Amino acid sequence: QVQLVESGGGFVQPGGSLRLSCAASGNIFSINEMGWYRQAPGKERELVASITSGGSTYHKDSVTGRFSISRDNARNTLNLQMNSLKPEDTAVYYCRFARYNEYDVKQAEYWGQGTQVTVSS
């Protein structure tokens, strides 16, 4: 089992910055993919950014150049630095850890409880 706790959400004006963190505990040694998702009211949950155990990253087009995903292995923490925030970034942000086997079949996934990000003037 893996437990995830997000922090760092809040209210910010357009153009501002926030840094989300996801603290992980439990059996994280077999985790090979980590990511940040978000869900706005009335919309489906979407992938924002991800990072593999090998360090490869992906960022959704609309956040490329503004958001940056990173991990701190020493602190078992996944981070999302969000700059130049826009009102359309408003959503509940979730971290997700997953384990895939050698055939790229998902074996397990774990979600945090979510943290609200509100961008408004």
mmCIF file of C-alpha atoms in Angstrom:
data_model
loop_
_atom_site.group_PDB
_atom_site.id
_atom_site.type_symbol
_atom_site.label_atom_id
_atom_site.label_comp_id
_atom_site.label_asym_id
_atom_site.label_seq_id
_atom_site.Cartn_x
_atom_site.Cartn_y
_atom_site.Cartn_z
ATOM 1 C CA GLN A 1 0.000 0.000 0.000
ATOM 2 C CA VAL A 2 0.997 3.579 -0.673
ATOM 3 C CA GLN A 3 -0.385 6.613 1.089
ATOM 4 C CA LEU A 4 -0.327 10.015 -0.591
ATOM 5 C CA VAL A 5 -0.970 13.402 0.958
ATOM 6 C CA GLU A 6 -1.073 16.548 -1.173
ATOM 7 C CA SER A 7 -0.394 20.070 0.032
ATOM 8 C CA GLY A 8 0.275 23.506 -1.368
ATOM 9 C CA GLY A 9 -3.025 24.391 -2.980
ATOM 10 C CA GLY A 10 -4.728 27.701 -2.423
ATOM 11 C CA PHE A 11 -6.000 30.900 -3.936
ATOM 12 C CA VAL A 12 -3.811 32.930 -6.265
ATOM 13 C CA GLN A 13 -4.281 35.770 -8.715
ATOM 14 C CA PRO A 14 -3.674 35.250 -12.440
ATOM 15 C CA GLY A 15 0.029 35.273 -13.161
ATOM 16 C CA GLY A 16 0.872 33.970 -9.715
ATOM 17 C CA SER A 17 2.638 30.799 -8.659
ATOM 18 C CA LEU A 18 1.964 27.820 -6.447
ATOM 19 C CA ARG A 19 3.967 24.731 -5.608
ATOM 20 C CA LEU A 20 2.103 21.510 -4.959
ATOM 21 C CA SER A 21 3.683 18.676 -3.035
ATOM 22 C CA CYS A 22 2.648 15.057 -2.632
ATOM 23 C CA ALA A 23 4.193 13.221 0.280
ATOM 24 C CA ALA A 24 4.330 9.463 -0.161
ATOM 25 C CA SER A 25 4.672 6.716 2.406
ATOM 26 C CA GLY A 26 4.420 2.967 2.351
ATOM 27 C CA ASN A 27 5.714 0.597 -0.286
ATOM 28 C CA ILE A 28 6.848 3.102 -2.895
ATOM 29 C CA PHE A 29 9.885 1.172 -4.090
ATOM 30 C CA SER A 30 7.911 -0.592 -6.819
ATOM 31 C CA ILE A 31 6.276 2.592 -8.111
ATOM 32 C CA ASN A 32 7.413 3.404 -11.636
ATOM 33 C CA GLU A 33 5.109 6.248 -12.663
ATOM 34 C CA MET A 34 3.979 9.350 -10.785
ATOM 35 C CA GLY A 35 1.739 12.123 -11.962
ATOM 36 C CA TRP A 36 -0.447 15.105 -11.261
ATOM 37 C CA TYR A 37 -4.045 15.188 -12.460
ATOM 38 C CA ARG A 38 -6.693 17.832 -12.126
ATOM 39 C CA GLN A 39 -10.452 17.982 -12.245
ATOM 40 C CA ALA A 40 -12.398 21.162 -12.793
ATOM 41 C CA PRO A 41 -16.123 21.400 -11.952
ATOM 42 C CA GLY A 42 -18.195 19.620 -14.573
ATOM 43 C CA LYS A 43 -15.147 18.244 -16.354
ATOM 44 C CA GLU A 44 -13.357 14.934 -16.432
ATOM 45 C CA ARG A 45 -10.126 14.377 -14.556
ATOM 46 C CA GLU A 46 -7.147 15.004 -16.820
ATOM 47 C CA LEU A 47 -3.445 14.328 -16.710
ATOM 48 C CA VAL A 48 -1.382 17.466 -16.175
ATOM 49 C CA ALA A 49 2.136 16.097 -15.857
ATOM 50 C CA SER A 50 3.896 12.829 -15.153
ATOM 51 C CA ILE A 51 7.345 11.477 -14.405
ATOM 52 C CA THR A 52 8.670 7.955 -14.587
ATOM 53 C CA SER A 53 11.104 6.211 -12.283
ATOM 54 C CA GLY A 54 13.691 6.759 -15.000
ATOM 55 C CA GLY A 55 13.123 10.496 -14.902
ATOM 56 C CA SER A 56 11.215 10.962 -18.159
ATOM 57 C CA THR A 57 8.630 13.701 -17.920
ATOM 58 C CA TYR A 58 5.453 14.642 -19.723
ATOM 59 C CA HIS A 59 3.540 17.919 -19.491
ATOM 60 C CA LYS A 60 0.162 18.657 -20.997
ATOM 61 C CA ASP A 61 0.463 21.135 -23.863
ATOM 62 C CA SER A 62 -1.512 23.850 -22.114
ATOM 63 C CA VAL A 63 0.873 23.864 -19.133
ATOM 64 C CA THR A 64 4.175 23.345 -20.952
ATOM 65 C CA GLY A 65 6.523 26.168 -20.106
ATOM 66 C CA ARG A 66 4.476 27.118 -17.039
ATOM 67 C CA PHE A 67 4.346 23.959 -14.928
ATOM 68 C CA SER A 68 7.189 21.664 -13.990
ATOM 69 C CA ILE A 69 6.960 18.247 -12.360
ATOM 70 C CA SER A 70 9.800 16.960 -10.220
ATOM 71 C CA ARG A 71 10.469 14.424 -7.516
ATOM 72 C CA ASP A 72 12.572 14.457 -4.390
ATOM 73 C CA ASN A 73 13.620 10.883 -3.777
ATOM 74 C CA ALA A 74 15.234 11.676 -0.443
ATOM 75 C CA ARG A 75 11.937 13.052 0.882
ATOM 76 C CA ASN A 76 9.650 10.679 -1.065
ATOM 77 C CA THR A 77 7.898 13.713 -2.455
ATOM 78 C CA LEU A 78 6.416 14.556 -5.833
ATOM 79 C CA ASN A 79 6.204 18.247 -6.682
ATOM 80 C CA LEU A 80 4.454 20.422 -9.238
ATOM 81 C CA GLN A 81 5.734 23.954 -9.654
ATOM 82 C CA MET A 82 3.031 26.071 -11.264
ATOM 83 C CA ASN A 83 3.919 29.496 -12.631
ATOM 84 C CA SER A 84 1.979 32.039 -14.675
ATOM 85 C CA LEU A 85 -1.263 30.566 -13.442
ATOM 86 C CA LYS A 86 -4.447 31.215 -15.387
ATOM 87 C CA PRO A 87 -8.097 31.061 -14.336
ATOM 88 C CA GLU A 88 -8.486 27.943 -16.473
ATOM 89 C CA ASP A 89 -5.990 26.178 -14.206
ATOM 90 C CA THR A 90 -8.583 26.269 -11.425
ATOM 91 C CA ALA A 91 -9.303 22.705 -10.339
ATOM 92 C CA VAL A 92 -8.765 20.110 -7.682
ATOM 93 C CA TYR A 93 -5.298 18.673 -8.203
ATOM 94 C CA TYR A 94 -4.544 15.040 -7.393
ATOM 95 C CA CYS A 95 -1.306 13.125 -7.294
ATOM 96 C CA ARG A 96 -1.230 9.559 -8.512
ATOM 97 C CA PHE A 97 1.391 6.849 -8.098
ATOM 98 C CA ALA A 98 1.225 3.724 -10.215
ATOM 99 C CA ARG A 99 3.036 0.482 -10.806
ATOM 100 C CA TYR A 100 3.222 -1.139 -14.235
ATOM 101 C CA ASN A 101 4.735 -4.503 -15.081
ATOM 102 C CA GLU A 102 7.233 -5.238 -17.843
ATOM 103 C CA TYR A 103 4.343 -5.495 -20.321
ATOM 104 C CA ASP A 104 3.149 -2.012 -19.418
ATOM 105 C CA VAL A 105 0.064 -3.408 -17.705
ATOM 106 C CA LYS A 106 -1.056 -1.460 -14.658
ATOM 107 C CA GLN A 107 -0.673 -3.473 -11.476
ATOM 108 C CA ALA A 108 -1.691 -0.869 -8.907
ATOM 109 C CA GLU A 109 -2.477 2.802 -8.549
ATOM 110 C CA TYR A 110 -2.871 5.125 -5.613
ATOM 111 C CA TRP A 111 -4.447 8.568 -5.390
ATOM 112 C CA GLY A 112 -4.138 11.425 -2.975
ATOM 113 C CA GLN A 113 -7.139 13.202 -1.531
ATOM 114 C CA GLY A 114 -6.765 16.274 -3.740
ATOM 115 C CA THR A 115 -5.917 19.903 -3.122
ATOM 116 C CA GLN A 116 -7.894 22.869 -4.436
ATOM 117 C CA VAL A 117 -6.208 25.421 -6.673
ATOM 118 C CA THR A 118 -8.195 28.561 -7.438
ATOM 119 C CA VAL A 119 -6.905 31.210 -9.828
ATOM 120 C CA SER A 120 -8.972 34.364 -9.834
ATOM 121 C CA SER A 121 -8.697 38.112 -9.682
#
